[in-house]
């Protein structure tokens, strides 16, 4: 489902060239769960952005469900993301002027889904927010906002879900609840899950651990 092929990433500024990723390669099967781990600054989030097609590698490529991301132009990559990928961020990335229901409906409406309201309502009920449909993010707790973010990610039935420190803004107990919910939804929906985390306990729940040190792949 995900194939990362010899990915390098470098950036150059007035001080010289910095190698962020160096020859990263691995494959993930459908439904597989993988944690990308490593110290801060090791290149984990950059790798996740490249897998999503939000950043481009200096060399190498990524295939999602058989499609070479970087053989596509930006519009085609955006279309593939809308069809195949879901995202969960540490900072939730909800639209503050939209209700919980409207936030979850948004990707469905962008895809011209006629059942957007019904599907979003059902997914919010699944994550335990059936009574909070009309609430705006500012009146929701951090855990509730992350549940909305999970509902928004899973409602499009993505082939691959990418999560960047999904519990980083939450207390321990709330983070545990969110991760149980994420893994439950992953199993129910048959999604390939790739997450960046510093939490060893979360990484241990994944089938695979991909370890990055100073831009190098040391275990996959």
PDB file of C-alpha atoms in Angstrom:
ATOM      1  CA  UNK A   1       0.000   0.000   0.000  1.00  0.00           C
ATOM      2  CA  UNK A   2       2.918   2.353   0.809  1.00  0.00           C
ATOM      3  CA  UNK A   3       6.302   1.954  -0.877  1.00  0.00           C
ATOM      4  CA  UNK A   4       9.090   4.398  -0.044  1.00  0.00           C
ATOM      5  CA  UNK A   5      11.908   4.037  -2.549  1.00  0.00           C
ATOM      6  CA  UNK A   6      15.384   5.357  -1.681  1.00  0.00           C
ATOM      7  CA  UNK A   7      14.200   8.773  -0.544  1.00  0.00           C
ATOM      8  CA  UNK A   8      16.732  11.529   0.063  1.00  0.00           C
ATOM      9  CA  UNK A   9      15.911  15.058   1.217  1.00  0.00           C
ATOM     10  CA  UNK A  10      18.381  17.943   1.390  1.00  0.00           C
ATOM     11  CA  UNK A  11      17.941  21.689   1.843  1.00  0.00           C
ATOM     12  CA  UNK A  12      20.457  24.370   0.980  1.00  0.00           C
ATOM     13  CA  UNK A  13      20.834  27.853   2.433  1.00  0.00           C
ATOM     14  CA  UNK A  14      23.621  30.385   2.926  1.00  0.00           C
ATOM     15  CA  UNK A  15      25.373  28.103   5.430  1.00  0.00           C
ATOM     16  CA  UNK A  16      25.504  25.121   3.069  1.00  0.00           C
ATOM     17  CA  UNK A  17      23.554  21.926   2.465  1.00  0.00           C
ATOM     18  CA  UNK A  18      21.758  19.995   5.187  1.00  0.00           C
ATOM     19  CA  UNK A  19      20.882  16.338   4.562  1.00  0.00           C
ATOM     20  CA  UNK A  20      17.581  15.636   6.310  1.00  0.00           C
ATOM     21  CA  UNK A  21      16.844  12.151   4.936  1.00  0.00           C
ATOM     22  CA  UNK A  22      19.360   9.733   3.445  1.00  0.00           C
ATOM     23  CA  UNK A  23      18.260   6.704   1.444  1.00  0.00           C
ATOM     24  CA  UNK A  24      15.022   5.814   3.256  1.00  0.00           C
ATOM     25  CA  UNK A  25      13.282   2.725   1.882  1.00  0.00           C
ATOM     26  CA  UNK A  26      10.552   0.404   3.182  1.00  0.00           C
ATOM     27  CA  UNK A  27       7.155  -1.017   2.242  1.00  0.00           C
ATOM     28  CA  UNK A  28       3.894  -1.296   4.183  1.00  0.00           C
ATOM     29  CA  UNK A  29       1.117  -3.746   3.372  1.00  0.00           C
ATOM     30  CA  UNK A  30      -2.600  -2.933   3.376  1.00  0.00           C
ATOM     31  CA  UNK A  31      -3.987  -2.732   6.940  1.00  0.00           C
ATOM     32  CA  UNK A  32      -0.489  -2.654   8.456  1.00  0.00           C
ATOM     33  CA  UNK A  33       0.311  -0.275  11.335  1.00  0.00           C
ATOM     34  CA  UNK A  34       3.722   1.405  11.565  1.00  0.00           C
ATOM     35  CA  UNK A  35       5.314   3.884  13.960  1.00  0.00           C
ATOM     36  CA  UNK A  36       8.062   6.200  12.742  1.00  0.00           C
ATOM     37  CA  UNK A  37      10.304   6.886  15.733  1.00  0.00           C
ATOM     38  CA  UNK A  38      13.535   8.742  16.437  1.00  0.00           C
ATOM     39  CA  UNK A  39      14.941  11.732  18.281  1.00  0.00           C
ATOM     40  CA  UNK A  40      13.716  15.270  17.598  1.00  0.00           C
ATOM     41  CA  UNK A  41      15.252  16.547  14.384  1.00  0.00           C
ATOM     42  CA  UNK A  42      15.871  13.062  12.996  1.00  0.00           C
ATOM     43  CA  UNK A  43      13.639  13.656   9.959  1.00  0.00           C
ATOM     44  CA  UNK A  44      10.455  11.852  11.045  1.00  0.00           C
ATOM     45  CA  UNK A  45       7.956  14.599  10.202  1.00  0.00           C
ATOM     46  CA  UNK A  46       9.750  15.381   6.944  1.00  0.00           C
ATOM     47  CA  UNK A  47       9.401  11.733   5.961  1.00  0.00           C
ATOM     48  CA  UNK A  48       5.695  11.780   6.801  1.00  0.00           C
ATOM     49  CA  UNK A  49       5.217  14.930   4.689  1.00  0.00           C
ATOM     50  CA  UNK A  50       6.953  13.248   1.752  1.00  0.00           C
ATOM     51  CA  UNK A  51       4.784  10.141   2.101  1.00  0.00           C
ATOM     52  CA  UNK A  52       1.791  12.481   1.945  1.00  0.00           C
ATOM     53  CA  UNK A  53       3.130  14.250  -1.131  1.00  0.00           C
ATOM     54  CA  UNK A  54       3.125  17.548   0.757  1.00  0.00           C
ATOM     55  CA  UNK A  55       6.908  17.811   0.456  1.00  0.00           C
ATOM     56  CA  UNK A  56       9.083  16.575  -2.402  1.00  0.00           C
ATOM     57  CA  UNK A  57      12.200  14.436  -2.052  1.00  0.00           C
ATOM     58  CA  UNK A  58      15.518  15.491  -3.488  1.00  0.00           C
ATOM     59  CA  UNK A  59      15.836  11.953  -4.860  1.00  0.00           C
ATOM     60  CA  UNK A  60      13.666   8.858  -4.724  1.00  0.00           C
ATOM     61  CA  UNK A  61       9.928   8.473  -4.765  1.00  0.00           C
ATOM     62  CA  UNK A  62       6.865   7.165  -2.926  1.00  0.00           C
ATOM     63  CA  UNK A  63       4.130   4.901  -4.263  1.00  0.00           C
ATOM     64  CA  UNK A  64       0.658   4.965  -2.703  1.00  0.00           C
ATOM     65  CA  UNK A  65      -1.526   2.028  -3.745  1.00  0.00           C
ATOM     66  CA  UNK A  66       0.679   1.559  -6.816  1.00  0.00           C
ATOM     67  CA  UNK A  67       0.703   5.216  -7.869  1.00  0.00           C
ATOM     68  CA  UNK A  68       4.013   7.084  -8.073  1.00  0.00           C
ATOM     69  CA  UNK A  69       3.304  10.312  -6.186  1.00  0.00           C
ATOM     70  CA  UNK A  70       6.096  12.282  -7.779  1.00  0.00           C
ATOM     71  CA  UNK A  71       5.245  11.307 -11.320  1.00  0.00           C
ATOM     72  CA  UNK A  72       2.145  13.472 -10.779  1.00  0.00           C
ATOM     73  CA  UNK A  73       1.811  17.246 -10.938  1.00  0.00           C
ATOM     74  CA  UNK A  74       0.613  19.147  -7.854  1.00  0.00           C
ATOM     75  CA  UNK A  75      -3.064  19.044  -8.838  1.00  0.00           C
ATOM     76  CA  UNK A  76      -2.963  15.300  -9.444  1.00  0.00           C
ATOM     77  CA  UNK A  77      -1.167  14.724  -6.137  1.00  0.00           C
ATOM     78  CA  UNK A  78      -3.838  16.761  -4.359  1.00  0.00           C
ATOM     79  CA  UNK A  79      -6.539  14.653  -6.015  1.00  0.00           C
ATOM     80  CA  UNK A  80      -4.811  11.449  -4.953  1.00  0.00           C
ATOM     81  CA  UNK A  81      -4.529  12.739  -1.369  1.00  0.00           C
ATOM     82  CA  UNK A  82      -8.254  13.467  -1.346  1.00  0.00           C
ATOM     83  CA  UNK A  83      -9.024   9.948  -2.569  1.00  0.00           C
ATOM     84  CA  UNK A  84      -6.480   7.847  -0.693  1.00  0.00           C
ATOM     85  CA  UNK A  85      -5.095   9.666   2.359  1.00  0.00           C
ATOM     86  CA  UNK A  86      -6.341  10.850   5.724  1.00  0.00           C
ATOM     87  CA  UNK A  87      -4.426  13.100   8.158  1.00  0.00           C
ATOM     88  CA  UNK A  88      -4.396  13.570  11.916  1.00  0.00           C
ATOM     89  CA  UNK A  89      -2.206  16.351  13.331  1.00  0.00           C
ATOM     90  CA  UNK A  90      -0.955  17.149  16.820  1.00  0.00           C
ATOM     91  CA  UNK A  91      -2.570  20.596  16.594  1.00  0.00           C
ATOM     92  CA  UNK A  92      -5.899  19.176  15.310  1.00  0.00           C
ATOM     93  CA  UNK A  93      -6.097  21.638  12.350  1.00  0.00           C
ATOM     94  CA  UNK A  94      -9.858  22.160  12.679  1.00  0.00           C
ATOM     95  CA  UNK A  95     -11.621  25.085  11.025  1.00  0.00           C
ATOM     96  CA  UNK A  96     -12.593  27.388  13.885  1.00  0.00           C
ATOM     97  CA  UNK A  97     -15.567  28.906  12.058  1.00  0.00           C
ATOM     98  CA  UNK A  98     -17.129  25.497  11.376  1.00  0.00           C
ATOM     99  CA  UNK A  99     -19.009  23.234  13.778  1.00  0.00           C
ATOM    100  CA  UNK A 100     -17.821  19.713  14.526  1.00  0.00           C
ATOM    101  CA  UNK A 101     -20.295  18.384  11.966  1.00  0.00           C
ATOM    102  CA  UNK A 102     -19.244  20.909   9.333  1.00  0.00           C
ATOM    103  CA  UNK A 103     -15.556  20.125   9.898  1.00  0.00           C
ATOM    104  CA  UNK A 104     -16.180  16.426   9.259  1.00  0.00           C
ATOM    105  CA  UNK A 105     -18.469  17.130   6.311  1.00  0.00           C
ATOM    106  CA  UNK A 106     -15.892  19.362   4.600  1.00  0.00           C
ATOM    107  CA  UNK A 107     -13.729  16.700   2.872  1.00  0.00           C
ATOM    108  CA  UNK A 108     -16.875  14.868   1.770  1.00  0.00           C
ATOM    109  CA  UNK A 109     -18.376  18.028   0.301  1.00  0.00           C
ATOM    110  CA  UNK A 110     -15.110  18.744  -1.522  1.00  0.00           C
ATOM    111  CA  UNK A 111     -15.442  15.259  -3.024  1.00  0.00           C
ATOM    112  CA  UNK A 112     -19.081  16.012  -4.026  1.00  0.00           C
ATOM    113  CA  UNK A 113     -20.460  13.294  -1.742  1.00  0.00           C
ATOM    114  CA  UNK A 114     -24.237  13.661  -1.590  1.00  0.00           C
ATOM    115  CA  UNK A 115     -24.349  11.779   1.696  1.00  0.00           C
ATOM    116  CA  UNK A 116     -21.894  14.142   3.412  1.00  0.00           C
ATOM    117  CA  UNK A 117     -24.171  15.097   6.323  1.00  0.00           C
ATOM    118  CA  UNK A 118     -25.303  11.529   7.010  1.00  0.00           C
ATOM    119  CA  UNK A 119     -21.789  10.065   6.805  1.00  0.00           C
ATOM    120  CA  UNK A 120     -20.302  12.824   8.998  1.00  0.00           C
ATOM    121  CA  UNK A 121     -23.075  12.455  11.589  1.00  0.00           C
ATOM    122  CA  UNK A 122     -22.543   8.698  11.782  1.00  0.00           C
ATOM    123  CA  UNK A 123     -18.776   9.052  12.111  1.00  0.00           C
ATOM    124  CA  UNK A 124     -19.050  11.634  14.894  1.00  0.00           C
ATOM    125  CA  UNK A 125     -21.405   9.291  16.718  1.00  0.00           C
ATOM    126  CA  UNK A 126     -18.815   6.511  16.288  1.00  0.00           C
ATOM    127  CA  UNK A 127     -16.145   8.619  18.037  1.00  0.00           C
ATOM    128  CA  UNK A 128     -18.522   9.503  20.865  1.00  0.00           C
ATOM    129  CA  UNK A 129     -19.504  13.015  19.786  1.00  0.00           C
ATOM    130  CA  UNK A 130     -23.055  12.413  18.637  1.00  0.00           C
ATOM    131  CA  UNK A 131     -24.277  15.075  21.062  1.00  0.00           C
ATOM    132  CA  UNK A 132     -21.679  17.678  20.021  1.00  0.00           C
ATOM    133  CA  UNK A 133     -22.451  18.062  16.328  1.00  0.00           C
ATOM    134  CA  UNK A 134     -23.282  21.765  16.516  1.00  0.00           C
ATOM    135  CA  UNK A 135     -20.382  22.787  18.758  1.00  0.00           C
ATOM    136  CA  UNK A 136     -17.468  24.869  17.505  1.00  0.00           C
ATOM    137  CA  UNK A 137     -13.855  23.832  18.236  1.00  0.00           C
ATOM    138  CA  UNK A 138     -13.335  26.625  20.790  1.00  0.00           C
ATOM    139  CA  UNK A 139     -15.899  25.056  23.145  1.00  0.00           C
ATOM    140  CA  UNK A 140     -14.567  21.510  22.756  1.00  0.00           C
ATOM    141  CA  UNK A 141     -11.840  20.035  24.951  1.00  0.00           C
ATOM    142  CA  UNK A 142      -8.527  18.972  23.416  1.00  0.00           C
ATOM    143  CA  UNK A 143      -9.622  15.339  23.438  1.00  0.00           C
ATOM    144  CA  UNK A 144     -12.927  16.218  21.789  1.00  0.00           C
ATOM    145  CA  UNK A 145     -11.150  18.255  19.125  1.00  0.00           C
ATOM    146  CA  UNK A 146      -8.874  15.305  18.381  1.00  0.00           C
ATOM    147  CA  UNK A 147     -11.947  13.057  18.106  1.00  0.00           C
ATOM    148  CA  UNK A 148     -13.356  15.462  15.522  1.00  0.00           C
ATOM    149  CA  UNK A 149     -10.024  15.320  13.696  1.00  0.00           C
ATOM    150  CA  UNK A 150     -10.143  11.502  13.761  1.00  0.00           C
ATOM    151  CA  UNK A 151     -13.704  11.514  12.443  1.00  0.00           C
ATOM    152  CA  UNK A 152     -12.710  13.894   9.644  1.00  0.00           C
ATOM    153  CA  UNK A 153      -9.762  11.676   8.710  1.00  0.00           C
ATOM    154  CA  UNK A 154     -11.640   8.375   8.711  1.00  0.00           C
ATOM    155  CA  UNK A 155     -14.923   9.579   7.176  1.00  0.00           C
ATOM    156  CA  UNK A 156     -13.390   9.612   3.685  1.00  0.00           C
ATOM    157  CA  UNK A 157     -12.435   5.928   4.142  1.00  0.00           C
ATOM    158  CA  UNK A 158      -8.757   6.506   3.296  1.00  0.00           C
ATOM    159  CA  UNK A 159      -6.487   3.711   2.164  1.00  0.00           C
ATOM    160  CA  UNK A 160      -3.716   5.256   4.276  1.00  0.00           C
ATOM    161  CA  UNK A 161      -3.962   7.335   7.457  1.00  0.00           C
ATOM    162  CA  UNK A 162      -0.991   9.512   8.417  1.00  0.00           C
ATOM    163  CA  UNK A 163      -0.756  10.849  11.978  1.00  0.00           C
ATOM    164  CA  UNK A 164       1.900  13.263  13.265  1.00  0.00           C
ATOM    165  CA  UNK A 165       2.216  13.086  17.080  1.00  0.00           C
ATOM    166  CA  UNK A 166      -1.567  12.625  17.429  1.00  0.00           C
ATOM    167  CA  UNK A 167      -1.457  12.690  21.248  1.00  0.00           C
ATOM    168  CA  UNK A 168       1.261  15.328  21.637  1.00  0.00           C
ATOM    169  CA  UNK A 169      -1.162  18.052  22.764  1.00  0.00           C
ATOM    170  CA  UNK A 170      -3.151  15.810  25.128  1.00  0.00           C
ATOM    171  CA  UNK A 171      -2.754  14.612  28.707  1.00  0.00           C
ATOM    172  CA  UNK A 172      -1.800  10.967  29.234  1.00  0.00           C
ATOM    173  CA  UNK A 173      -5.276   9.578  29.945  1.00  0.00           C
ATOM    174  CA  UNK A 174      -6.901  11.438  27.046  1.00  0.00           C
ATOM    175  CA  UNK A 175      -4.062  10.394  24.749  1.00  0.00           C
ATOM    176  CA  UNK A 176      -4.578   6.748  25.701  1.00  0.00           C
ATOM    177  CA  UNK A 177      -8.280   7.032  24.863  1.00  0.00           C
ATOM    178  CA  UNK A 178      -7.557   8.666  21.515  1.00  0.00           C
ATOM    179  CA  UNK A 179      -5.034   5.980  20.549  1.00  0.00           C
ATOM    180  CA  UNK A 180      -7.430   3.158  21.444  1.00  0.00           C
ATOM    181  CA  UNK A 181     -10.019   4.822  19.260  1.00  0.00           C
ATOM    182  CA  UNK A 182      -7.541   5.303  16.405  1.00  0.00           C
ATOM    183  CA  UNK A 183      -6.495   1.652  16.444  1.00  0.00           C
ATOM    184  CA  UNK A 184     -10.125   0.516  16.691  1.00  0.00           C
ATOM    185  CA  UNK A 185     -11.062   2.617  13.665  1.00  0.00           C
ATOM    186  CA  UNK A 186      -7.976   1.378  11.834  1.00  0.00           C
ATOM    187  CA  UNK A 187      -9.070  -2.235  12.285  1.00  0.00           C
ATOM    188  CA  UNK A 188     -12.700  -1.514  11.418  1.00  0.00           C
ATOM    189  CA  UNK A 189     -11.885   0.434   8.267  1.00  0.00           C
ATOM    190  CA  UNK A 190      -8.947  -1.638   7.037  1.00  0.00           C
ATOM    191  CA  UNK A 191      -6.692   1.392   6.777  1.00  0.00           C
ATOM    192  CA  UNK A 192      -2.893   1.338   6.624  1.00  0.00           C
ATOM    193  CA  UNK A 193      -1.757   3.486   9.565  1.00  0.00           C
ATOM    194  CA  UNK A 194       1.534   5.396   9.641  1.00  0.00           C
ATOM    195  CA  UNK A 195       2.199   7.545  12.689  1.00  0.00           C
ATOM    196  CA  UNK A 196       5.071   9.640  14.010  1.00  0.00           C
ATOM    197  CA  UNK A 197       5.444   9.404  17.772  1.00  0.00           C
ATOM    198  CA  UNK A 198       7.908   9.917  20.632  1.00  0.00           C
ATOM    199  CA  UNK A 199       5.788   7.661  22.851  1.00  0.00           C
ATOM    200  CA  UNK A 200       7.293   4.170  23.167  1.00  0.00           C
ATOM    201  CA  UNK A 201       3.992   2.779  24.442  1.00  0.00           C
ATOM    202  CA  UNK A 202       2.201   3.921  21.289  1.00  0.00           C
ATOM    203  CA  UNK A 203       4.989   2.624  19.057  1.00  0.00           C
ATOM    204  CA  UNK A 204       4.783  -0.773  20.774  1.00  0.00           C
ATOM    205  CA  UNK A 205       1.133  -1.072  19.741  1.00  0.00           C
ATOM    206  CA  UNK A 206       2.096  -0.904  16.052  1.00  0.00           C
ATOM    207  CA  UNK A 207       3.087  -3.942  14.010  1.00  0.00           C
ATOM    208  CA  UNK A 208       6.168  -2.179  12.639  1.00  0.00           C
ATOM    209  CA  UNK A 209       8.646   0.303  14.051  1.00  0.00           C
ATOM    210  CA  UNK A 210      10.591   2.417  11.553  1.00  0.00           C
ATOM    211  CA  UNK A 211      13.522   4.040  13.338  1.00  0.00           C
ATOM    212  CA  UNK A 212      15.226   7.130  11.890  1.00  0.00           C
ATOM    213  CA  UNK A 213      18.506   8.456  13.318  1.00  0.00           C
ATOM    214  CA  UNK A 214      20.040  11.631  11.880  1.00  0.00           C
ATOM    215  CA  UNK A 215      18.187  11.050   8.622  1.00  0.00           C
ATOM    216  CA  UNK A 216      19.265   7.413   8.267  1.00  0.00           C
ATOM    217  CA  UNK A 217      17.012   4.376   8.405  1.00  0.00           C
ATOM    218  CA  UNK A 218      18.371   2.138  11.173  1.00  0.00           C
ATOM    219  CA  UNK A 219      15.415  -0.281  11.540  1.00  0.00           C
ATOM    220  CA  UNK A 220      12.267  -1.065   9.596  1.00  0.00           C
TER     221      UNK A 220
END
